Amino acid sequence: MREVFKLPPAWEKLTTSRRNRFIEIATSRTYKRLGLILSARMRRKIRGGIPPPNAPLTIALKGSSKPLADKGRLFKSITWKIEGTGATRQLRVGVIRTDDEGANVAKIVHEGAR
């Protein structure tokens, strides 16, 4: 996908604050589009199956050999979020959700917890 941003005709005449505002808007739009695209790709990849398949015990317990596919809570939690401001801004894509106590849900599912 190619993204093109057209500069206003009088770009050189704009004040620095107006230029910065234009750049801020263009960057935010780009992050939003990337967030939507990347989260959709993650879901598509999970639907297609991620190796390795589940262990025999896991298959017996949940009835499926497909990793990350059980009740769909984790799958439905895949989202994106823009963090930070200015030059420190970054895009996070994945399961960003935490529980009521602030624990990272995806990390717990992946690594386990006590």
Short mmCIF file of C-alpha atoms in Angstrom, two decimals:
data_model
loop_
_atom_site.label_atom_id
_atom_site.label_comp_id
_atom_site.label_asym_id
_atom_site.label_seq_id
_atom_site.Cartn_x
_atom_site.Cartn_y
_atom_site.Cartn_z
CA MET A 1 0.00 0.00 0.00
CA ARG A 2 1.33 3.39 -0.92
CA GLU A 3 0.32 6.46 1.02
CA VAL A 4 0.71 9.90 -0.53
CA PHE A 5 0.26 13.15 1.33
CA LYS A 6 -0.11 16.25 -0.74
CA LEU A 7 1.41 19.37 0.67
CA PRO A 8 -0.77 22.48 0.66
CA PRO A 9 -0.01 24.77 -2.31
CA ALA A 10 1.34 27.49 -0.04
CA TRP A 11 3.46 25.15 2.14
CA GLU A 12 6.41 27.55 2.18
CA LYS A 13 4.19 30.37 3.42
CA LEU A 14 2.72 28.41 6.32
CA THR A 15 3.87 29.18 9.83
CA THR A 16 5.86 26.54 11.66
CA SER A 17 2.92 25.74 13.92
CA ARG A 18 0.62 25.21 10.91
CA ARG A 19 3.22 22.96 9.26
CA ASN A 20 3.59 20.96 12.46
CA ARG A 21 -0.19 20.61 12.74
CA PHE A 22 -0.39 19.34 9.14
CA ILE A 23 2.39 16.80 9.83
CA GLU A 24 0.66 15.74 13.07
CA ILE A 25 -2.62 15.06 11.23
CA ALA A 26 -0.90 13.17 8.40
CA THR A 27 1.09 11.04 10.86
CA SER A 28 -1.99 10.23 12.94
CA ARG A 29 -3.89 9.10 9.85
CA THR A 30 -0.98 6.89 8.83
CA TYR A 31 -0.76 5.27 12.27
CA LYS A 32 -4.52 4.63 12.30
CA ARG A 33 -4.43 2.97 8.88
CA LEU A 34 -1.42 0.88 9.83
CA GLY A 35 -3.09 -0.17 13.07
CA LEU A 36 -6.19 -1.34 11.23
CA ILE A 37 -4.17 -3.19 8.58
CA LEU A 38 -1.78 -4.89 10.99
CA SER A 39 -4.47 -5.99 13.45
CA ALA A 40 -6.50 -7.46 10.56
CA ARG A 41 -3.40 -9.32 9.33
CA MET A 42 -2.80 -10.74 12.81
CA ARG A 43 -6.35 -12.06 12.96
CA ARG A 44 -6.06 -13.55 9.45
CA LYS A 45 -2.80 -15.27 10.41
CA ILE A 46 -4.36 -16.76 13.56
CA ARG A 47 -7.40 -17.98 11.58
CA GLY A 48 -5.05 -19.71 9.13
CA GLY A 49 -3.27 -21.53 11.94
CA ILE A 50 0.02 -20.82 13.64
CA PRO A 51 2.57 -23.61 14.04
CA PRO A 52 3.13 -25.67 16.03
CA PRO A 53 -0.31 -27.23 16.58
CA ASN A 54 -1.55 -27.69 20.11
CA ALA A 55 -0.24 -30.57 22.21
CA PRO A 56 -2.43 -33.69 22.53
CA LEU A 57 -3.45 -32.74 26.08
CA THR A 58 -4.50 -29.25 24.95
CA ILE A 59 -6.48 -30.73 22.05
CA ALA A 60 -8.26 -33.08 24.45
CA LEU A 61 -9.08 -30.23 26.85
CA LYS A 62 -10.35 -27.70 24.34
CA GLY A 63 -11.29 -29.90 21.40
CA SER A 64 -9.15 -28.15 18.79
CA SER A 65 -5.64 -28.45 17.43
CA LYS A 66 -5.62 -24.81 16.36
CA PRO A 67 -3.45 -22.56 18.55
CA LEU A 68 -5.03 -19.36 19.91
CA ALA A 69 -8.53 -20.58 19.01
CA ASP A 70 -10.75 -21.49 21.91
CA LYS A 71 -13.43 -19.11 23.10
CA GLY A 72 -12.13 -16.23 21.01
CA ARG A 73 -11.54 -13.77 23.85
CA LEU A 74 -7.86 -13.30 23.08
CA PHE A 75 -8.57 -13.17 19.34
CA LYS A 76 -11.21 -10.48 19.84
CA SER A 77 -8.76 -8.53 22.02
CA ILE A 78 -6.34 -7.87 19.15
CA THR A 79 -6.29 -4.14 18.66
CA TRP A 80 -3.94 -1.23 18.13
CA LYS A 81 -3.01 1.86 20.09
CA ILE A 82 -0.94 4.98 19.41
CA GLU A 83 1.29 5.79 22.37
CA GLY A 84 3.41 8.83 23.10
CA THR A 85 3.54 12.18 21.37
CA GLY A 86 5.69 13.86 18.77
CA ALA A 87 8.92 12.08 17.88
CA THR A 88 8.42 9.50 20.64
CA ARG A 89 5.07 8.34 19.27
CA GLN A 90 4.77 4.66 18.43
CA LEU A 91 2.13 2.19 17.28
CA ARG A 92 1.42 -0.93 19.35
CA VAL A 93 -0.49 -3.76 17.72
CA GLY A 94 -1.65 -6.93 19.44
CA VAL A 95 -3.37 -7.75 22.71
CA ILE A 96 -2.89 -4.60 24.71
CA ARG A 97 -5.64 -5.42 27.20
CA THR A 98 -4.82 -5.83 30.86
CA ASP A 99 -6.95 -7.29 33.63
CA ASP A 100 -8.35 -5.32 36.55
CA GLU A 101 -5.05 -5.62 38.41
CA GLY A 102 -2.96 -4.39 35.47
CA ALA A 103 -1.63 -7.79 34.37
CA ASN A 104 -0.92 -8.24 30.66
CA VAL A 105 -3.49 -10.78 29.51
CA ALA A 106 -1.62 -11.96 26.40
CA LYS A 107 1.62 -12.48 28.31
CA ILE A 108 -0.16 -14.57 30.92
CA VAL A 109 -1.85 -16.72 28.27
CA HIS A 110 1.48 -17.21 26.50
CA GLU A 111 3.80 -17.73 29.48
CA GLY A 112 1.47 -18.64 32.30
CA ALA A 113 1.33 -17.01 35.72
CA ARG A 114 0.98 -17.74 39.43
#
